[in-house]
XYZ file of C-alpha atoms in Angstrom:
453
model
C 6.897 -4.613 -74.263
C 7.940 -6.444 -71.592
C 6.228 -5.262 -68.515
C 9.161 -5.077 -65.553
C 7.794 -6.517 -62.401
C 8.328 -5.865 -59.437
C 8.879 -8.541 -56.258
C 7.980 -7.633 -52.494
C 10.705 -9.145 -51.669
C 13.041 -6.340 -53.399
C 10.789 -3.350 -51.149
C 10.460 -3.341 -47.950
C 6.987 -2.555 -46.594
C 5.390 0.708 -45.180
C 4.867 -1.210 -42.220
C 7.994 -2.236 -41.809
C 10.050 0.720 -42.334
C 7.529 2.542 -39.838
C 8.854 -0.007 -37.168
C 12.664 0.201 -38.025
C 11.573 3.996 -37.169
C 10.475 3.571 -34.340
C 13.209 1.308 -32.564
C 15.568 3.260 -34.708
C 14.259 7.081 -32.145
C 14.238 4.370 -29.350
C 17.641 3.548 -29.199
C 19.016 7.253 -30.745
C 20.536 8.449 -27.502
C 22.895 5.743 -27.620
C 24.239 7.238 -31.022
C 23.467 10.484 -29.875
C 24.718 13.024 -27.297
C 25.085 10.906 -24.010
C 21.596 11.202 -21.306
C 22.662 12.919 -17.769
C 19.779 12.195 -16.145
C 21.015 13.700 -13.057
C 21.529 17.112 -14.864
C 18.209 16.512 -16.743
C 16.105 15.721 -13.752
C 15.093 19.171 -12.585
C 13.618 20.802 -16.324
C 15.744 24.532 -16.470
C 15.624 27.426 -18.929
C 19.288 27.444 -19.682
C 18.310 30.704 -20.764
C 19.487 34.353 -19.604
C 15.254 34.798 -20.190
C 14.619 32.249 -18.214
C 12.550 31.132 -21.188
C 11.788 27.408 -22.897
C 12.601 25.874 -25.715
C 10.756 23.112 -25.615
C 7.563 23.008 -25.175
C 7.524 20.571 -22.088
C 9.693 23.259 -20.584
C 6.989 25.364 -21.713
C 4.887 23.428 -20.224
C 6.801 23.034 -17.001
C 6.531 26.932 -16.588
C 2.854 27.089 -16.760
C 2.541 23.953 -13.926
C 5.185 26.436 -11.710
C 3.192 28.852 -11.995
C -0.636 27.328 -11.919
C -2.711 28.809 -9.285
C -6.032 27.518 -9.490
C -8.174 30.093 -9.171
C -11.174 28.298 -6.759
C -7.732 27.305 -3.934
C -9.194 26.774 -0.793
C -7.789 29.669 1.335
C -6.567 28.511 5.147
C -7.629 31.852 5.740
C -11.292 32.035 4.908
C -13.616 33.145 7.431
C -16.374 30.481 8.602
C -18.837 32.723 5.714
C -15.735 32.823 3.141
C -15.584 28.926 3.672
C -19.363 28.758 2.484
C -19.518 31.329 0.091
C -16.425 29.275 -1.637
C -18.110 25.845 -1.422
C -21.223 26.974 -2.972
C -18.511 28.450 -6.427
C -16.368 25.253 -6.215
C -19.676 23.161 -6.048
C -20.957 24.794 -9.444
C -17.583 25.482 -11.265
C -17.488 21.460 -10.630
C -21.275 21.101 -12.420
C -20.281 23.210 -15.134
C -16.719 21.332 -16.203
C -18.591 17.924 -15.691
C -20.946 18.719 -18.337
C -23.695 16.360 -17.906
C -25.823 15.453 -21.120
C -29.842 16.917 -20.339
C -31.585 14.604 -18.302
C -34.432 12.196 -20.545
C -37.418 10.176 -19.234
C -36.009 6.759 -19.363
C -37.419 3.239 -17.585
C -37.241 2.447 -14.388
C -34.570 0.586 -13.153
C -35.284 -2.838 -12.642
C -34.694 -6.048 -10.415
C -33.040 -8.884 -12.566
C -33.213 -11.550 -9.906
C -32.516 -11.952 -5.648
C -30.830 -14.442 -4.150
C -30.778 -15.408 -0.638
C -26.766 -14.521 1.297
C -25.741 -15.539 5.203
C -27.026 -12.414 6.553
C -28.173 -10.235 3.471
C -30.227 -10.174 0.538
C -27.991 -10.294 -2.201
C -30.249 -8.254 -5.601
C -29.089 -7.439 -9.272
C -30.500 -4.291 -11.302
C -30.501 -2.472 -14.067
C -29.945 1.174 -14.996
C -31.038 3.118 -17.652
C -29.512 6.152 -16.853
C -29.217 7.938 -20.879
C -30.838 6.201 -24.329
C -28.461 3.396 -25.691
C -26.903 3.415 -22.022
C -27.765 -0.055 -19.309
C -25.578 0.010 -16.395
C -26.038 -3.203 -14.116
C -25.223 -2.780 -10.357
C -25.529 -5.445 -7.693
C -28.162 -4.370 -3.941
C -26.545 -5.879 -0.441
C -29.371 -5.718 2.581
C -29.147 -6.767 5.501
C -31.775 -8.670 7.070
C -32.427 -6.253 9.982
C -32.640 -3.299 7.514
C -36.372 -2.809 6.771
C -39.147 -0.253 5.446
C -39.815 0.190 10.037
C -36.221 0.130 10.231
C -34.556 1.658 7.327
C -30.944 0.689 7.515
C -28.168 3.176 6.020
C -26.734 2.788 3.581
C -23.600 3.285 1.544
C -22.225 3.115 -2.540
C -19.135 1.174 -2.472
C -16.639 1.899 -5.838
C -14.140 -0.155 -6.542
C -10.333 0.589 -7.742
C -9.091 0.545 -11.042
C -9.443 -3.040 -12.161
C -12.172 -3.765 -9.291
C -15.705 -5.544 -10.142
C -18.760 -5.177 -8.468
C -18.832 -8.337 -8.160
C -15.420 -8.774 -6.015
C -17.280 -5.956 -4.147
C -19.847 -8.371 -3.173
C -17.763 -11.232 -2.336
C -19.371 -12.800 -5.453
C -17.217 -14.936 -7.795
C -15.922 -13.157 -10.530
C -17.928 -13.469 -13.401
C -16.672 -16.104 -16.729
C -13.596 -14.934 -17.388
C -12.436 -12.248 -15.479
C -9.168 -12.572 -13.298
C -9.540 -11.366 -9.874
C -6.568 -9.761 -8.588
C -3.959 -12.322 -7.176
C -1.974 -10.203 -5.017
C -1.708 -10.554 -1.195
C -0.448 -9.211 1.745
C -0.264 -10.710 5.331
C -1.121 -14.466 3.151
C -4.550 -12.514 1.999
C -5.750 -11.370 -1.176
C -5.642 -7.425 -2.392
C -9.024 -9.353 -3.981
C -10.460 -10.281 -0.227
C -9.860 -7.263 1.352
C -11.248 -4.803 -0.604
C -14.943 -6.217 -0.417
C -16.016 -3.437 0.565
C -19.884 -4.039 0.341
C -19.978 -7.838 1.551
C -17.872 -5.787 4.451
C -20.546 -2.994 4.948
C -23.448 -5.289 4.523
C -22.338 -7.521 7.640
C -21.524 -3.989 9.329
C -25.383 -3.765 9.021
C -25.282 -1.363 5.748
C -27.227 -1.572 3.010
C -24.373 -1.570 0.291
C -24.429 -0.818 -3.491
C -22.071 -2.113 -5.752
C -20.647 -0.567 -9.272
C -18.682 -1.066 -11.705
C -16.090 1.843 -13.600
C -16.706 2.279 -17.366
C -15.266 -0.375 -19.723
C -14.426 -2.098 -16.692
C -16.232 -5.402 -15.371
C -19.394 -6.253 -17.083
C -19.486 -2.204 -18.607
C -16.399 -3.852 -20.396
C -16.408 -5.068 -24.602
C -13.778 -7.479 -24.853
C -11.786 -7.733 -22.120
C -13.220 -11.316 -21.182
C -11.608 -12.295 -24.331
C -8.211 -10.951 -22.494
C -9.287 -12.347 -18.978
C -8.880 -8.382 -18.277
C -11.566 -7.084 -16.303
C -10.609 -3.542 -18.356
C -11.416 -2.152 -21.471
C -8.624 0.861 -23.676
C -10.129 3.211 -21.637
C -7.836 5.471 -22.805
C -8.833 5.535 -25.864
C -12.911 5.258 -24.201
C -11.323 8.164 -22.421
C -10.047 10.551 -25.450
C -13.448 9.721 -27.850
C -15.764 11.142 -24.568
C -13.655 14.479 -24.190
C -13.889 14.563 -28.499
C -17.838 14.629 -27.398
C -18.059 17.240 -24.825
C -17.728 14.490 -21.803
C -15.072 12.431 -19.085
C -15.005 9.358 -17.654
C -15.567 10.748 -14.713
C -17.969 12.308 -15.717
C -19.986 9.526 -17.114
C -19.637 7.784 -14.016
C -20.842 10.334 -11.963
C -24.030 10.721 -14.360
C -24.758 7.169 -13.593
C -23.768 6.455 -10.184
C -25.682 9.561 -8.926
C -28.600 8.142 -10.673
C -27.988 5.113 -8.768
C -28.361 7.360 -5.460
C -31.070 8.373 -6.225
C -32.916 5.491 -6.556
C -31.804 4.117 -3.446
C -32.865 6.538 -1.514
C -36.176 5.787 -2.661
C -35.480 2.626 -0.992
C -38.147 1.824 1.881
C -35.784 0.366 3.922
C -33.210 2.603 3.489
C -32.741 5.422 5.915
C -32.146 8.120 3.514
C -30.457 10.657 5.798
C -27.590 7.903 6.082
C -26.201 7.375 3.500
C -22.717 7.263 2.221
C -20.071 7.042 -0.423
C -16.980 4.830 -0.575
C -14.337 4.393 -3.050
C -11.073 2.800 -3.489
C -8.109 4.090 -5.305
C -9.429 4.877 -8.627
C -12.784 4.937 -7.511
C -12.146 7.956 -5.377
C -12.001 9.730 -7.819
C -16.506 9.926 -9.427
C -16.699 10.075 -5.203
C -15.034 13.016 -5.201
C -16.740 15.171 -7.993
C -20.438 12.816 -6.340
C -19.553 14.308 -2.449
C -19.045 17.989 -4.142
C -22.174 17.879 -5.750
C -24.219 15.851 -3.982
C -24.595 17.521 -0.591
C -26.894 15.200 1.170
C -23.953 12.535 1.096
C -23.477 12.636 4.968
C -20.119 9.950 5.227
C -17.140 9.750 3.359
C -15.101 7.053 3.297
C -11.926 7.914 1.069
C -9.738 4.665 0.659
C -6.603 5.965 -1.346
C -3.513 8.344 -0.530
C -4.623 12.179 -0.469
C -1.958 14.476 -2.529
C -2.456 17.973 -5.079
C -2.509 15.940 -8.526
C -0.726 19.223 -10.087
C 2.161 19.375 -7.281
C 2.953 15.200 -8.595
C 3.002 16.846 -12.048
C 5.449 19.291 -11.395
C 7.723 16.864 -9.459
C 7.286 14.157 -11.941
C 10.114 15.202 -14.084
C 13.335 12.280 -13.777
C 13.789 11.123 -17.077
C 14.945 7.424 -17.721
C 18.040 6.012 -19.532
C 15.883 6.828 -23.000
C 14.979 9.813 -22.147
C 11.834 9.657 -21.601
C 10.190 11.649 -18.466
C 7.087 10.428 -16.481
C 4.258 9.810 -17.562
C 0.797 11.099 -16.788
C -1.731 9.018 -15.710
C -4.363 7.492 -18.450
C -6.691 9.758 -19.797
C -10.125 8.356 -17.742
C -8.060 10.860 -14.592
C -8.336 14.228 -16.961
C -10.975 16.119 -16.165
C -10.834 19.229 -18.430
C -10.154 22.510 -17.212
C -9.906 20.556 -13.594
C -6.611 22.671 -12.322
C -7.482 25.784 -13.591
C -9.663 26.438 -11.114
C -8.979 23.668 -8.147
C -7.357 20.450 -6.836
C -7.676 17.608 -5.251
C -7.658 18.041 -1.771
C -9.342 22.140 -2.761
C -12.604 19.673 -3.923
C -12.096 17.296 -0.811
C -12.086 20.894 1.661
C -15.295 21.479 0.099
C -17.001 18.177 1.828
C -16.416 19.986 5.658
C -18.098 19.572 7.622
C -19.459 15.881 6.452
C -17.952 12.785 8.001
C -14.427 12.351 5.763
C -12.281 9.387 6.641
C -8.868 8.821 4.824
C -7.454 5.935 4.971
C -4.188 6.252 3.755
C -2.547 8.975 4.426
C -0.416 11.470 1.775
C 1.253 14.140 2.136
C 1.031 15.989 5.058
C 0.452 19.552 4.098
C -2.396 18.444 1.925
C -4.143 16.781 4.487
C -3.442 19.918 7.214
C -5.638 21.773 4.149
C -8.593 19.780 5.291
C -8.284 20.091 8.432
C -8.074 23.328 8.058
C -11.040 23.841 6.105
C -12.995 20.675 8.840
C -11.553 23.764 11.817
C -13.259 26.671 9.851
C -16.729 24.709 9.374
C -16.166 24.050 13.364
C -16.789 20.237 12.530
C -12.433 19.523 13.347
C -13.797 15.991 15.009
C -16.041 15.200 11.601
C -12.503 14.495 9.639
C -10.123 11.192 10.919
C -7.147 10.691 8.610
C -4.740 7.413 8.792
C -1.429 6.869 7.096
C 0.197 3.593 5.652
C 1.413 2.008 9.124
C 5.204 2.305 6.888
C 4.123 5.877 8.201
C 2.232 6.233 11.034
C 5.300 7.529 12.160
C 5.592 10.859 11.695
C 9.435 10.328 12.436
C 9.274 8.023 9.190
C 7.413 10.486 6.849
C 8.950 13.358 4.750
C 7.200 16.374 6.350
C 7.883 19.837 6.213
C 10.094 20.155 3.241
C 9.006 21.120 0.243
C 8.092 17.900 -2.137
C 11.300 18.855 -5.142
C 11.388 18.120 -8.415
C 13.523 15.526 -10.100
C 11.138 12.539 -8.264
C 10.758 9.375 -11.102
C 7.322 7.918 -9.641
C 8.701 5.502 -6.968
C 10.592 8.658 -5.734
C 7.654 10.403 -5.308
C 5.298 8.271 -3.825
C 8.081 7.817 -1.075
C 7.473 11.880 -0.466
C 3.516 11.070 -0.738
C 4.086 8.859 2.400
C 2.848 5.464 0.186
C 3.567 2.319 0.651
C 2.171 0.920 -2.365
C 2.283 -2.618 -1.756
C 0.129 -2.537 0.648
C -2.640 -0.608 -0.886
C -5.939 -1.765 -0.245
C -9.840 -0.751 0.949
C -8.751 -0.653 4.698
C -12.038 -1.923 6.017
C -11.136 -2.182 10.158
C -10.554 1.721 9.570
C -13.586 2.338 7.584
C -16.335 0.385 8.919
C -15.608 0.952 12.602
C -15.830 5.093 11.846
C -18.163 4.689 9.773
C -20.743 2.206 11.822
C -19.914 5.220 14.436
C -21.231 7.918 12.833
C -24.461 6.628 11.966
C -25.468 5.216 15.454
C -24.420 1.351 14.316
C -23.155 -1.412 16.921
C -19.491 -1.470 16.793
C -18.963 -4.766 14.411
C -17.783 -7.606 16.847
C -15.191 -8.181 14.696
C -12.812 -7.053 11.338
C -13.278 -8.999 8.227
C -10.422 -9.677 6.592
C -8.995 -8.063 10.540
C -6.511 -5.031 10.035
C -2.294 -6.909 9.535
C -0.005 -7.584 12.689
C 1.867 -4.059 11.310
C -1.983 -1.881 11.142
C -2.772 -3.535 14.974
C 0.644 -2.242 16.296
C 0.294 1.087 14.575
C -2.994 1.465 16.204
C -2.113 0.996 19.097
C 0.530 3.198 19.512
């Protein structure tokens, strides 16, 4: 009996079918009900009882009614504030779920190179079994065991690397950030560590997990970043998370840093730009020995951002959440970012890129309760330096897209870079260093005008 032959050209492959189904799903709104974006901007029940059939609608109900259990209360007394701050520290430590510390080899110096005005060293940290974390240290010429200098850990933005922080050439195959503003590359303005070293600080430059030298195959794509959402997902499934891993490593570097003879352990600060503010946030809450905090980003309630960012696009898709590396499971049950920043008080803090003024006022109130109003310095983007140009005094409405949220949050995203011209003179004053003779890179013209007002 002759067997029937089935030829591939007569049958669609499963992968082809899957792609076709996916593409059909994308264009389906064009063949189904017509989407009225303005009508769907705000998620509404449509039922007399106010309940939601859609799971996204129910999630919106949860966001609208969320009340973190350890939210900062502007009516705290000073005694209540201290008690609350201790509770916040304990709960955040619990959420980190750090692994147990296992004895490991001490950090090892790989090399030393002379630079103009400072020495550059490369070290390796061994934070836990199976892990190696390189970092760079910039030591000013005047930092000695007889005259120890203040120190600062510098944490980059999302795609930044420790090499760029230190003003060093990028590692092979990694493309530097080529965005620019007023003739200066953002990568030049973001060289935090070398700017601090020139001002007299011992500066430590670090990478984010899965980024730069800590990445896997990113170099073959000319990128500095791995697929960090997948990395984050696997960490979460193992009871850990991206931020906790980052903080676990950086806490150990800070411990080592304080032990160096040329470092004044009583004058140690942390500076974070963009994504770098998130490990900074946890480090500064958990480590009361950090005596200076440079928050180079805008500050806003992430719960509020999630609640108001609901405007769908033309395909009927609402704004996506940030990638998983921003997630600390359970965070919103207890507090939000402004609450945690409020817990920094009374230690010196500068916020260089503003945010919604109501969030910033919570932080100001915390410092007032702690009796340290003079220790917090808040600046807005030059575009929003005039209060008349801000969307202050009104609740941020639901139904925003990503661009509208930034506008309501007083954010000028094109000018998002490290504001060394604000941070370095401020921290120099806090740590009794001479103010830098010049800012490098200099403040852009509109920032100079805003500062002169």
